[in-house]
Amino acid sequence: MIGVLLAAGSSSRIGEPKALIQLGHKTLVERSLQVLQAPFIDTIVVVLGAEKDSIRSIISQESVEIQESQEWALGQGNTLSECMRALAPRKEPVLVMLVDTPFVQEKHLQALVEAHESNPSHVMISSFQGQSSPPVLIPFEHQQKLYDWKGDKGFGPFWKSHPDICQWISFQEEYRDLDTVEDKKYWQEHWNK
């Protein structure tokens, strides 16, 4: 199984690269990679775009593959489709995580993988108190549906247009990503407690 971390955006709403924001003693990219280093993930791929050199410089794990997005400025949809096409020859399930979701833990990934093992032909989608969000586990047979993904859209339109192949895994944790200055303050206070 391939674990993909999308960390290519420019973070225009927050005014600084999200991947480099410190929470406690680690940056968001370091925290996300720590979660992806689960025993059921065989390969970790980080997709970079904006601030790629700065982010690359703090990725210490030699085992992490770095993929540079050529289309990151066009939005997450382009970055995602570019990544899916690049990974297609491997024909493996892909578990996609976003760098700005500090509430995601290994247990969430584990639940998606266990659900995938029981139902390998379905896309597994996380639901945090009813909010659908990555991490998302995509079997190889459905990855081509994302090859032409475009613009600044995430996964929402995907599961709305393909509900028959999707399965939602519910979690009790609240969904709160890191998109704004207020979110940054909230998470920094959370980690400093």
Short mmCIF file of N, CA and C in Angstrom, two decimals:
data_model
loop_
_atom_site.label_atom_id
_atom_site.label_comp_id
_atom_site.label_asym_id
_atom_site.label_seq_id
_atom_site.Cartn_x
_atom_site.Cartn_y
_atom_site.Cartn_z
N MET A 1 0.83 -1.19 0.00
CA MET A 1 0.00 0.00 0.00
C MET A 1 0.87 1.25 0.00
N ILE A 2 0.46 2.23 -0.80
CA ILE A 2 1.20 3.50 -0.90
C ILE A 2 0.48 4.56 -0.07
N GLY A 3 1.21 5.23 0.80
CA GLY A 3 0.69 6.36 1.54
C GLY A 3 1.14 7.64 0.87
N VAL A 4 0.18 8.47 0.46
CA VAL A 4 0.50 9.72 -0.23
C VAL A 4 0.16 10.90 0.67
N LEU A 5 1.11 11.81 0.81
CA LEU A 5 0.90 13.04 1.56
C LEU A 5 0.89 14.20 0.58
N LEU A 6 -0.26 14.86 0.45
CA LEU A 6 -0.35 16.03 -0.43
C LEU A 6 0.09 17.26 0.36
N ALA A 7 1.20 17.86 -0.09
CA ALA A 7 1.77 19.03 0.60
C ALA A 7 2.28 20.04 -0.41
N ALA A 8 1.51 20.21 -1.50
CA ALA A 8 1.99 21.03 -2.61
C ALA A 8 1.44 22.44 -2.65
N GLY A 9 0.38 22.72 -1.89
CA GLY A 9 -0.30 24.02 -2.00
C GLY A 9 0.51 25.20 -1.50
N SER A 10 0.08 26.38 -1.94
CA SER A 10 0.78 27.60 -1.55
C SER A 10 0.27 28.20 -0.25
N SER A 11 -0.84 27.69 0.26
CA SER A 11 -1.40 28.16 1.54
C SER A 11 -1.70 29.65 1.52
N SER A 12 -2.35 30.11 0.48
CA SER A 12 -2.60 31.55 0.31
C SER A 12 -3.47 32.13 1.42
N ARG A 13 -4.40 31.35 1.97
CA ARG A 13 -5.29 31.89 3.00
C ARG A 13 -4.59 32.14 4.32
N ILE A 14 -3.56 31.37 4.60
CA ILE A 14 -2.88 31.53 5.90
C ILE A 14 -1.61 32.38 5.76
N GLY A 15 -1.12 32.54 4.53
CA GLY A 15 0.00 33.45 4.31
C GLY A 15 1.38 32.87 4.57
N GLU A 16 1.47 31.56 4.79
CA GLU A 16 2.76 30.88 4.96
C GLU A 16 2.56 29.42 4.62
N PRO A 17 3.62 28.71 4.28
CA PRO A 17 3.47 27.30 3.91
C PRO A 17 2.95 26.47 5.08
N LYS A 18 1.80 25.86 4.92
CA LYS A 18 1.22 25.06 6.01
C LYS A 18 2.15 23.94 6.44
N ALA A 19 2.78 23.30 5.48
CA ALA A 19 3.63 22.15 5.78
C ALA A 19 4.74 22.49 6.77
N LEU A 20 5.14 23.77 6.82
CA LEU A 20 6.25 24.19 7.67
C LEU A 20 5.82 24.77 9.01
N ILE A 21 4.51 24.84 9.24
CA ILE A 21 4.01 25.38 10.52
C ILE A 21 4.38 24.43 11.65
N GLN A 22 4.91 25.00 12.73
CA GLN A 22 5.32 24.21 13.90
C GLN A 22 4.14 23.99 14.84
N LEU A 23 3.94 22.75 15.22
CA LEU A 23 3.01 22.41 16.29
C LEU A 23 3.84 21.66 17.32
N GLY A 24 4.06 22.26 18.45
CA GLY A 24 4.98 21.67 19.42
C GLY A 24 6.39 21.70 18.84
N HIS A 25 7.05 20.56 18.81
CA HIS A 25 8.43 20.49 18.32
C HIS A 25 8.53 20.00 16.88
N LYS A 26 7.39 19.84 16.20
CA LYS A 26 7.43 19.30 14.84
C LYS A 26 6.61 20.16 13.89
N THR A 27 7.02 20.15 12.64
CA THR A 27 6.23 20.82 11.60
C THR A 27 5.07 19.91 11.19
N LEU A 28 4.12 20.49 10.49
CA LEU A 28 2.98 19.70 10.02
C LEU A 28 3.44 18.57 9.10
N VAL A 29 4.42 18.82 8.26
CA VAL A 29 4.88 17.75 7.37
C VAL A 29 5.53 16.62 8.17
N GLU A 30 6.29 16.96 9.20
CA GLU A 30 6.91 15.93 10.03
C GLU A 30 5.86 15.13 10.78
N ARG A 31 4.84 15.79 11.31
CA ARG A 31 3.76 15.09 12.02
C ARG A 31 3.02 14.14 11.08
N SER A 32 2.72 14.62 9.87
CA SER A 32 2.00 13.80 8.90
C SER A 32 2.82 12.57 8.50
N LEU A 33 4.11 12.77 8.29
CA LEU A 33 4.96 11.63 7.92
C LEU A 33 5.06 10.62 9.05
N GLN A 34 5.05 11.10 10.28
CA GLN A 34 5.08 10.19 11.43
C GLN A 34 3.83 9.29 11.43
N VAL A 35 2.68 9.88 11.12
CA VAL A 35 1.44 9.10 11.06
C VAL A 35 1.52 8.07 9.92
N LEU A 36 2.08 8.47 8.79
CA LEU A 36 2.15 7.57 7.63
C LEU A 36 3.18 6.45 7.79
N GLN A 37 4.03 6.54 8.78
CA GLN A 37 5.02 5.48 8.99
C GLN A 37 4.43 4.28 9.72
N ALA A 38 3.22 3.96 9.37
CA ALA A 38 2.53 2.82 9.98
C ALA A 38 3.01 1.53 9.31
N PRO A 39 2.95 0.41 10.02
CA PRO A 39 3.47 -0.84 9.47
C PRO A 39 2.74 -1.34 8.22
N PHE A 40 1.51 -0.88 8.00
CA PHE A 40 0.76 -1.34 6.83
C PHE A 40 1.00 -0.47 5.59
N ILE A 41 1.80 0.59 5.73
CA ILE A 41 2.17 1.43 4.58
C ILE A 41 3.54 0.97 4.09
N ASP A 42 3.59 0.53 2.84
CA ASP A 42 4.86 0.03 2.28
C ASP A 42 5.73 1.15 1.73
N THR A 43 5.09 2.14 1.14
CA THR A 43 5.82 3.24 0.49
C THR A 43 5.14 4.55 0.85
N ILE A 44 5.93 5.57 1.19
CA ILE A 44 5.39 6.91 1.45
C ILE A 44 5.85 7.83 0.33
N VAL A 45 4.89 8.55 -0.25
CA VAL A 45 5.18 9.52 -1.31
C VAL A 45 4.67 10.87 -0.84
N VAL A 46 5.54 11.87 -0.85
CA VAL A 46 5.15 13.24 -0.51
C VAL A 46 5.11 14.04 -1.80
N VAL A 47 3.98 14.71 -2.04
CA VAL A 47 3.84 15.51 -3.24
C VAL A 47 4.07 16.98 -2.88
N LEU A 48 5.08 17.57 -3.50
CA LEU A 48 5.47 18.94 -3.20
C LEU A 48 5.24 19.84 -4.41
N GLY A 49 5.09 21.14 -4.12
CA GLY A 49 4.93 22.14 -5.17
C GLY A 49 5.52 23.44 -4.68
N ALA A 50 4.67 24.28 -4.07
CA ALA A 50 5.14 25.54 -3.49
C ALA A 50 6.11 25.22 -2.34
N GLU A 51 7.14 26.02 -2.21
CA GLU A 51 8.12 25.87 -1.12
C GLU A 51 8.74 24.47 -1.09
N LYS A 52 8.88 23.86 -2.27
CA LYS A 52 9.36 22.47 -2.31
C LYS A 52 10.75 22.30 -1.71
N ASP A 53 11.63 23.26 -1.91
CA ASP A 53 12.99 23.12 -1.38
C ASP A 53 13.01 23.21 0.15
N SER A 54 12.25 24.14 0.70
CA SER A 54 12.19 24.30 2.16
C SER A 54 11.59 23.07 2.82
N ILE A 55 10.54 22.53 2.22
CA ILE A 55 9.89 21.35 2.79
C ILE A 55 10.79 20.13 2.63
N ARG A 56 11.37 19.98 1.46
CA ARG A 56 12.27 18.84 1.21
C ARG A 56 13.41 18.81 2.23
N SER A 57 13.91 19.97 2.62
CA SER A 57 15.07 20.05 3.51
C SER A 57 14.78 19.52 4.91
N ILE A 58 13.49 19.44 5.31
CA ILE A 58 13.21 18.94 6.66
C ILE A 58 12.68 17.50 6.65
N ILE A 59 12.58 16.90 5.46
CA ILE A 59 12.17 15.49 5.39
C ILE A 59 13.42 14.65 5.57
N SER A 60 13.53 14.06 6.75
CA SER A 60 14.76 13.35 7.10
C SER A 60 14.74 11.87 6.70
N GLN A 61 13.57 11.31 6.49
CA GLN A 61 13.50 9.89 6.18
C GLN A 61 13.96 9.63 4.74
N GLU A 62 15.00 8.85 4.60
CA GLU A 62 15.50 8.52 3.26
C GLU A 62 14.52 7.65 2.49
N SER A 63 13.68 6.94 3.20
CA SER A 63 12.73 6.03 2.55
C SER A 63 11.55 6.74 1.90
N VAL A 64 11.38 8.04 2.19
CA VAL A 64 10.25 8.79 1.64
C VAL A 64 10.56 9.20 0.20
N GLU A 65 9.63 8.89 -0.69
CA GLU A 65 9.77 9.32 -2.09
C GLU A 65 9.15 10.71 -2.23
N ILE A 66 9.82 11.55 -2.97
CA ILE A 66 9.30 12.91 -3.20
C ILE A 66 8.90 13.03 -4.66
N GLN A 67 7.67 13.49 -4.86
CA GLN A 67 7.16 13.72 -6.20
C GLN A 67 6.89 15.22 -6.31
N GLU A 68 7.46 15.84 -7.31
CA GLU A 68 7.24 17.28 -7.49
C GLU A 68 6.11 17.50 -8.48
N SER A 69 5.08 18.20 -8.04
CA SER A 69 3.95 18.50 -8.90
C SER A 69 4.31 19.64 -9.83
N GLN A 70 4.01 19.45 -11.09
CA GLN A 70 4.22 20.51 -12.08
C GLN A 70 2.99 21.41 -12.17
N GLU A 71 1.85 20.93 -11.65
CA GLU A 71 0.58 21.64 -11.81
C GLU A 71 0.01 22.13 -10.48
N TRP A 72 0.85 22.18 -9.42
CA TRP A 72 0.33 22.52 -8.09
C TRP A 72 -0.40 23.86 -8.04
N ALA A 73 0.04 24.84 -8.84
CA ALA A 73 -0.57 26.17 -8.81
C ALA A 73 -2.00 26.16 -9.36
N LEU A 74 -2.38 25.09 -10.06
CA LEU A 74 -3.73 25.00 -10.63
C LEU A 74 -4.74 24.44 -9.64
N GLY A 75 -4.26 23.97 -8.48
CA GLY A 75 -5.17 23.49 -7.45
C GLY A 75 -4.95 22.04 -7.06
N GLN A 76 -5.58 21.66 -5.95
CA GLN A 76 -5.41 20.32 -5.40
C GLN A 76 -5.88 19.23 -6.37
N GLY A 77 -6.92 19.52 -7.15
CA GLY A 77 -7.41 18.54 -8.12
C GLY A 77 -6.33 18.16 -9.11
N ASN A 78 -5.62 19.14 -9.64
CA ASN A 78 -4.53 18.87 -10.59
C ASN A 78 -3.40 18.09 -9.93
N THR A 79 -3.05 18.49 -8.70
CA THR A 79 -1.98 17.80 -7.98
C THR A 79 -2.34 16.34 -7.75
N LEU A 80 -3.58 16.11 -7.35
CA LEU A 80 -4.05 14.75 -7.08
C LEU A 80 -4.03 13.90 -8.34
N SER A 81 -4.56 14.43 -9.44
CA SER A 81 -4.61 13.64 -10.68
C SER A 81 -3.21 13.36 -11.20
N GLU A 82 -2.33 14.33 -11.08
CA GLU A 82 -0.94 14.15 -11.50
C GLU A 82 -0.28 13.02 -10.70
N CYS A 83 -0.53 13.01 -9.41
CA CYS A 83 0.01 11.98 -8.53
C CYS A 83 -0.55 10.60 -8.88
N MET A 84 -1.86 10.51 -9.07
CA MET A 84 -2.50 9.23 -9.40
C MET A 84 -1.95 8.66 -10.71
N ARG A 85 -1.76 9.53 -11.69
CA ARG A 85 -1.21 9.06 -12.98
C ARG A 85 0.22 8.56 -12.81
N ALA A 86 1.00 9.26 -12.00
CA ALA A 86 2.40 8.86 -11.79
C ALA A 86 2.50 7.52 -11.07
N LEU A 87 1.55 7.24 -10.18
CA LEU A 87 1.59 5.99 -9.40
C LEU A 87 0.90 4.83 -10.11
N ALA A 88 0.21 5.09 -11.20
CA ALA A 88 -0.58 4.06 -11.89
C ALA A 88 0.20 2.79 -12.23
N PRO A 89 1.45 2.89 -12.70
CA PRO A 89 2.17 1.65 -13.05
C PRO A 89 2.36 0.69 -11.88
N ARG A 90 2.27 1.19 -10.65
CA ARG A 90 2.48 0.33 -9.48
C ARG A 90 1.26 -0.54 -9.15
N LYS A 91 0.09 -0.12 -9.62
CA LYS A 91 -1.15 -0.89 -9.45
C LYS A 91 -1.41 -1.28 -7.99
N GLU A 92 -1.22 -0.31 -7.10
CA GLU A 92 -1.41 -0.56 -5.66
C GLU A 92 -2.52 0.35 -5.11
N PRO A 93 -3.14 -0.06 -4.01
CA PRO A 93 -4.06 0.85 -3.33
C PRO A 93 -3.28 2.07 -2.83
N VAL A 94 -3.93 3.22 -2.85
CA VAL A 94 -3.29 4.46 -2.42
C VAL A 94 -4.12 5.08 -1.29
N LEU A 95 -3.44 5.39 -0.20
CA LEU A 95 -4.07 6.06 0.93
C LEU A 95 -3.61 7.51 0.91
N VAL A 96 -4.53 8.44 0.66
CA VAL A 96 -4.19 9.86 0.51
C VAL A 96 -4.50 10.62 1.79
N MET A 97 -3.51 11.38 2.25
CA MET A 97 -3.63 12.20 3.45
C MET A 97 -3.23 13.63 3.08
N LEU A 98 -3.82 14.61 3.75
CA LEU A 98 -3.48 16.01 3.53
C LEU A 98 -2.57 16.51 4.64
N VAL A 99 -1.64 17.40 4.31
CA VAL A 99 -0.68 17.87 5.30
C VAL A 99 -1.31 18.76 6.37
N ASP A 100 -2.50 19.32 6.08
CA ASP A 100 -3.09 20.29 7.01
C ASP A 100 -4.19 19.68 7.89
N THR A 101 -4.08 18.39 8.19
CA THR A 101 -5.08 17.74 9.04
C THR A 101 -4.39 17.14 10.26
N PRO A 102 -4.00 17.98 11.21
CA PRO A 102 -3.22 17.50 12.36
C PRO A 102 -3.97 16.58 13.31
N PHE A 103 -5.29 16.47 13.16
CA PHE A 103 -6.08 15.59 14.02
C PHE A 103 -6.01 14.13 13.57
N VAL A 104 -5.48 13.88 12.37
CA VAL A 104 -5.42 12.51 11.85
C VAL A 104 -4.32 11.73 12.57
N GLN A 105 -4.68 10.52 12.98
CA GLN A 105 -3.74 9.65 13.71
C GLN A 105 -3.63 8.30 12.99
N GLU A 106 -2.63 7.53 13.41
CA GLU A 106 -2.44 6.22 12.79
C GLU A 106 -3.68 5.35 12.93
N LYS A 107 -4.40 5.47 14.03
CA LYS A 107 -5.60 4.63 14.23
C LYS A 107 -6.65 4.88 13.14
N HIS A 108 -6.71 6.09 12.61
CA HIS A 108 -7.65 6.39 11.53
C HIS A 108 -7.24 5.66 10.26
N LEU A 109 -5.94 5.69 9.96
CA LEU A 109 -5.45 4.98 8.78
C LEU A 109 -5.68 3.48 8.94
N GLN A 110 -5.43 2.97 10.14
CA GLN A 110 -5.62 1.54 10.42
C GLN A 110 -7.07 1.12 10.16
N ALA A 111 -8.01 1.94 10.58
CA ALA A 111 -9.43 1.63 10.37
C ALA A 111 -9.77 1.60 8.88
N LEU A 112 -9.20 2.52 8.11
CA LEU A 112 -9.44 2.52 6.66
C LEU A 112 -8.88 1.26 6.02
N VAL A 113 -7.68 0.88 6.44
CA VAL A 113 -7.02 -0.32 5.88
C VAL A 113 -7.82 -1.57 6.23
N GLU A 114 -8.28 -1.68 7.46
CA GLU A 114 -9.07 -2.84 7.87
C GLU A 114 -10.38 -2.91 7.07
N ALA A 115 -11.02 -1.78 6.85
CA ALA A 115 -12.25 -1.75 6.05
C ALA A 115 -11.95 -2.15 4.61
N HIS A 116 -10.82 -1.70 4.08
CA HIS A 116 -10.40 -2.05 2.72
C HIS A 116 -10.18 -3.56 2.60
N GLU A 117 -9.58 -4.15 3.61
CA GLU A 117 -9.33 -5.59 3.56
C GLU A 117 -10.64 -6.37 3.52
N SER A 118 -11.67 -5.85 4.15
CA SER A 118 -12.98 -6.50 4.14
C SER A 118 -13.76 -6.23 2.86
N ASN A 119 -13.49 -5.10 2.23
CA ASN A 119 -14.24 -4.68 1.05
C ASN A 119 -13.28 -4.00 0.07
N PRO A 120 -12.38 -4.77 -0.57
CA PRO A 120 -11.28 -4.18 -1.34
C PRO A 120 -11.66 -3.44 -2.61
N SER A 121 -12.91 -3.52 -3.04
CA SER A 121 -13.29 -2.83 -4.27
C SER A 121 -13.94 -1.47 -4.01
N HIS A 122 -14.01 -1.06 -2.75
CA HIS A 122 -14.61 0.23 -2.41
C HIS A 122 -13.57 1.26 -2.00
N VAL A 123 -13.89 2.52 -2.28
CA VAL A 123 -13.08 3.65 -1.82
C VAL A 123 -13.48 3.90 -0.37
N MET A 124 -12.50 3.96 0.53
CA MET A 124 -12.77 4.18 1.95
C MET A 124 -12.56 5.65 2.28
N ILE A 125 -13.58 6.26 2.86
CA ILE A 125 -13.55 7.70 3.14
C ILE A 125 -13.74 7.92 4.63
N SER A 126 -12.93 8.77 5.21
CA SER A 126 -13.06 9.11 6.63
C SER A 126 -14.22 10.07 6.83
N SER A 127 -14.91 9.89 7.94
CA SER A 127 -15.99 10.80 8.32
C SER A 127 -15.77 11.18 9.79
N PHE A 128 -15.40 12.44 10.01
CA PHE A 128 -15.13 12.94 11.35
C PHE A 128 -16.35 13.70 11.85
N GLN A 129 -17.11 13.05 12.74
CA GLN A 129 -18.38 13.61 13.23
C GLN A 129 -19.26 14.08 12.07
N GLY A 130 -19.32 13.27 11.03
CA GLY A 130 -20.17 13.56 9.87
C GLY A 130 -19.52 14.36 8.77
N GLN A 131 -18.30 14.85 8.99
CA GLN A 131 -17.58 15.63 7.96
C GLN A 131 -16.69 14.68 7.15
N SER A 132 -17.04 14.45 5.90
CA SER A 132 -16.24 13.59 5.03
C SER A 132 -14.94 14.29 4.67
N SER A 133 -13.85 13.54 4.72
CA SER A 133 -12.54 14.15 4.53
C SER A 133 -11.48 13.07 4.29
N PRO A 134 -10.36 13.45 3.65
CA PRO A 134 -9.20 12.56 3.72
C PRO A 134 -8.78 12.43 5.18
N PRO A 135 -8.12 11.33 5.53
CA PRO A 135 -7.56 10.34 4.63
C PRO A 135 -8.62 9.51 3.91
N VAL A 136 -8.26 9.17 2.67
CA VAL A 136 -9.10 8.39 1.77
C VAL A 136 -8.24 7.27 1.20
N LEU A 137 -8.79 6.06 1.16
CA LEU A 137 -8.07 4.92 0.61
C LEU A 137 -8.73 4.54 -0.72
N ILE A 138 -7.94 4.58 -1.80
CA ILE A 138 -8.47 4.36 -3.14
C ILE A 138 -7.86 3.09 -3.74
N PRO A 139 -8.69 2.07 -3.98
CA PRO A 139 -8.17 0.87 -4.64
C PRO A 139 -7.71 1.21 -6.06
N PHE A 140 -6.79 0.43 -6.57
CA PHE A 140 -6.25 0.72 -7.90
C PHE A 140 -7.35 0.81 -8.96
N GLU A 141 -8.35 -0.06 -8.88
CA GLU A 141 -9.37 -0.12 -9.93
C GLU A 141 -10.16 1.18 -10.07
N HIS A 142 -10.15 2.05 -9.06
CA HIS A 142 -10.90 3.31 -9.14
C HIS A 142 -10.02 4.54 -9.30
N GLN A 143 -8.72 4.36 -9.31
CA GLN A 143 -7.83 5.52 -9.38
C GLN A 143 -7.95 6.28 -10.69
N GLN A 144 -8.28 5.58 -11.78
CA GLN A 144 -8.38 6.26 -13.07
C GLN A 144 -9.49 7.30 -13.09
N LYS A 145 -10.44 7.18 -12.17
CA LYS A 145 -11.52 8.18 -12.09
C LYS A 145 -10.99 9.55 -11.65
N LEU A 146 -9.76 9.57 -11.14
CA LEU A 146 -9.14 10.83 -10.70
C LEU A 146 -8.07 11.33 -11.66
N TYR A 147 -7.82 10.62 -12.74
CA TYR A 147 -6.74 10.99 -13.66
C TYR A 147 -6.97 12.35 -14.32
N ASP A 148 -8.22 12.76 -14.47
CA ASP A 148 -8.52 14.05 -15.12
C ASP A 148 -9.06 15.08 -14.14
N TRP A 149 -8.84 14.86 -12.85
CA TRP A 149 -9.30 15.79 -11.81
C TRP A 149 -8.63 17.14 -12.05
N LYS A 150 -9.36 18.23 -11.89
CA LYS A 150 -8.82 19.55 -12.20
C LYS A 150 -9.22 20.57 -11.15
N GLY A 151 -8.46 21.64 -11.11
CA GLY A 151 -8.83 22.81 -10.32
C GLY A 151 -8.62 22.64 -8.83
N ASP A 152 -9.34 23.46 -8.09
CA ASP A 152 -9.14 23.52 -6.64
C ASP A 152 -10.13 22.63 -5.89
N LYS A 153 -10.63 21.60 -6.56
CA LYS A 153 -11.58 20.73 -5.88
C LYS A 153 -10.85 19.58 -5.20
N GLY A 154 -11.35 19.22 -4.04
CA GLY A 154 -10.80 18.08 -3.34
C GLY A 154 -11.58 16.83 -3.74
N PHE A 155 -11.85 15.98 -2.76
CA PHE A 155 -12.52 14.71 -3.02
C PHE A 155 -14.04 14.80 -3.02
N GLY A 156 -14.60 15.89 -2.50
CA GLY A 156 -16.06 16.00 -2.37
C GLY A 156 -16.83 15.62 -3.62
N PRO A 157 -16.52 16.21 -4.77
CA PRO A 157 -17.24 15.85 -5.99
C PRO A 157 -17.07 14.38 -6.37
N PHE A 158 -15.95 13.78 -5.97
CA PHE A 158 -15.72 12.36 -6.30
C PHE A 158 -16.73 11.48 -5.59
N TRP A 159 -16.84 11.63 -4.25
CA TRP A 159 -17.75 10.72 -3.57
C TRP A 159 -19.21 11.07 -3.82
N LYS A 160 -19.50 12.32 -4.20
CA LYS A 160 -20.88 12.67 -4.54
C LYS A 160 -21.28 12.04 -5.89
N SER A 161 -20.33 11.92 -6.80
CA SER A 161 -20.66 11.35 -8.11
C SER A 161 -20.47 9.84 -8.18
N HIS A 162 -19.84 9.24 -7.16
CA HIS A 162 -19.62 7.78 -7.15
C HIS A 162 -20.02 7.16 -5.81
N PRO A 163 -21.19 7.46 -5.27
CA PRO A 163 -21.53 6.94 -3.94
C PRO A 163 -21.60 5.41 -3.89
N ASP A 164 -21.86 4.80 -5.04
CA ASP A 164 -22.01 3.34 -5.08
C ASP A 164 -20.69 2.60 -4.83
N ILE A 165 -19.56 3.27 -5.01
CA ILE A 165 -18.27 2.59 -4.80
C ILE A 165 -17.57 3.11 -3.53
N CYS A 166 -18.27 3.93 -2.76
CA CYS A 166 -17.66 4.55 -1.58
C CYS A 166 -18.23 3.95 -0.29
N GLN A 167 -17.36 3.87 0.70
CA GLN A 167 -17.78 3.44 2.04
C GLN A 167 -17.19 4.43 3.04
N TRP A 168 -18.04 4.91 3.95
CA TRP A 168 -17.61 5.89 4.93
C TRP A 168 -17.26 5.21 6.25
N ILE A 169 -16.12 5.59 6.81
CA ILE A 169 -15.68 5.07 8.10
C ILE A 169 -15.80 6.21 9.11
N SER A 170 -16.64 6.02 10.13
CA SER A 170 -16.94 7.10 11.08
C SER A 170 -15.96 7.14 12.24
N PHE A 171 -15.56 8.37 12.59
CA PHE A 171 -14.67 8.61 13.72
C PHE A 171 -15.29 9.65 14.64
N GLN A 172 -14.95 9.57 15.92
CA GLN A 172 -15.50 10.49 16.91
C GLN A 172 -14.79 11.84 16.94
N GLU A 173 -13.56 11.88 16.44
CA GLU A 173 -12.81 13.13 16.48
C GLU A 173 -13.48 14.20 15.61
N GLU A 174 -13.35 15.44 16.07
CA GLU A 174 -13.89 16.57 15.31
C GLU A 174 -12.97 16.88 14.14
N TYR A 175 -13.58 17.25 13.02
CA TYR A 175 -12.81 17.70 11.87
C TYR A 175 -12.42 19.16 12.07
N ARG A 176 -11.13 19.40 12.09
CA ARG A 176 -10.64 20.78 12.12
C ARG A 176 -9.27 20.82 11.47
N ASP A 177 -9.24 21.31 10.25
CA ASP A 177 -7.96 21.36 9.54
C ASP A 177 -7.22 22.64 9.91
N LEU A 178 -6.20 22.97 9.17
CA LEU A 178 -5.41 24.16 9.46
C LEU A 178 -5.36 25.01 8.20
N ASP A 179 -6.39 25.87 8.05
CA ASP A 179 -6.54 26.68 6.84
C ASP A 179 -6.38 28.17 7.08
N THR A 180 -6.62 28.61 8.32
CA THR A 180 -6.64 30.04 8.60
C THR A 180 -5.70 30.36 9.77
N VAL A 181 -5.50 31.64 10.00
CA VAL A 181 -4.69 32.08 11.14
C VAL A 181 -5.34 31.62 12.45
N GLU A 182 -6.68 31.65 12.50
CA GLU A 182 -7.40 31.19 13.70
C GLU A 182 -7.15 29.70 13.94
N ASP A 183 -7.16 28.91 12.85
CA ASP A 183 -6.87 27.48 12.98
C ASP A 183 -5.45 27.25 13.50
N LYS A 184 -4.52 28.04 13.00
CA LYS A 184 -3.13 27.91 13.45
C LYS A 184 -3.02 28.17 14.94
N LYS A 185 -3.67 29.24 15.39
CA LYS A 185 -3.64 29.57 16.82
C LYS A 185 -4.26 28.44 17.65
N TYR A 186 -5.39 27.93 17.19
CA TYR A 186 -6.07 26.84 17.90
C TYR A 186 -5.14 25.63 18.05
N TRP A 187 -4.51 25.22 16.94
CA TRP A 187 -3.67 24.02 17.00
C TRP A 187 -2.39 24.23 17.78
N GLN A 188 -1.82 25.43 17.71
CA GLN A 188 -0.61 25.69 18.49
C GLN A 188 -0.93 25.67 19.99
N GLU A 189 -2.07 26.22 20.37
CA GLU A 189 -2.49 26.17 21.78
C GLU A 189 -2.77 24.73 22.18
N HIS A 190 -3.38 23.96 21.31
CA HIS A 190 -3.68 22.55 21.58
C HIS A 190 -2.38 21.77 21.86
N TRP A 191 -1.36 22.01 21.06
CA TRP A 191 -0.11 21.26 21.23
C TRP A 191 0.74 21.77 22.40
N ASN A 192 0.47 23.00 22.84
CA ASN A 192 1.25 23.55 23.95
C ASN A 192 0.65 23.22 25.31
N LYS A 193 -0.50 22.56 25.33
CA LYS A 193 -1.15 22.22 26.61
C LYS A 193 -0.37 21.14 27.33
#
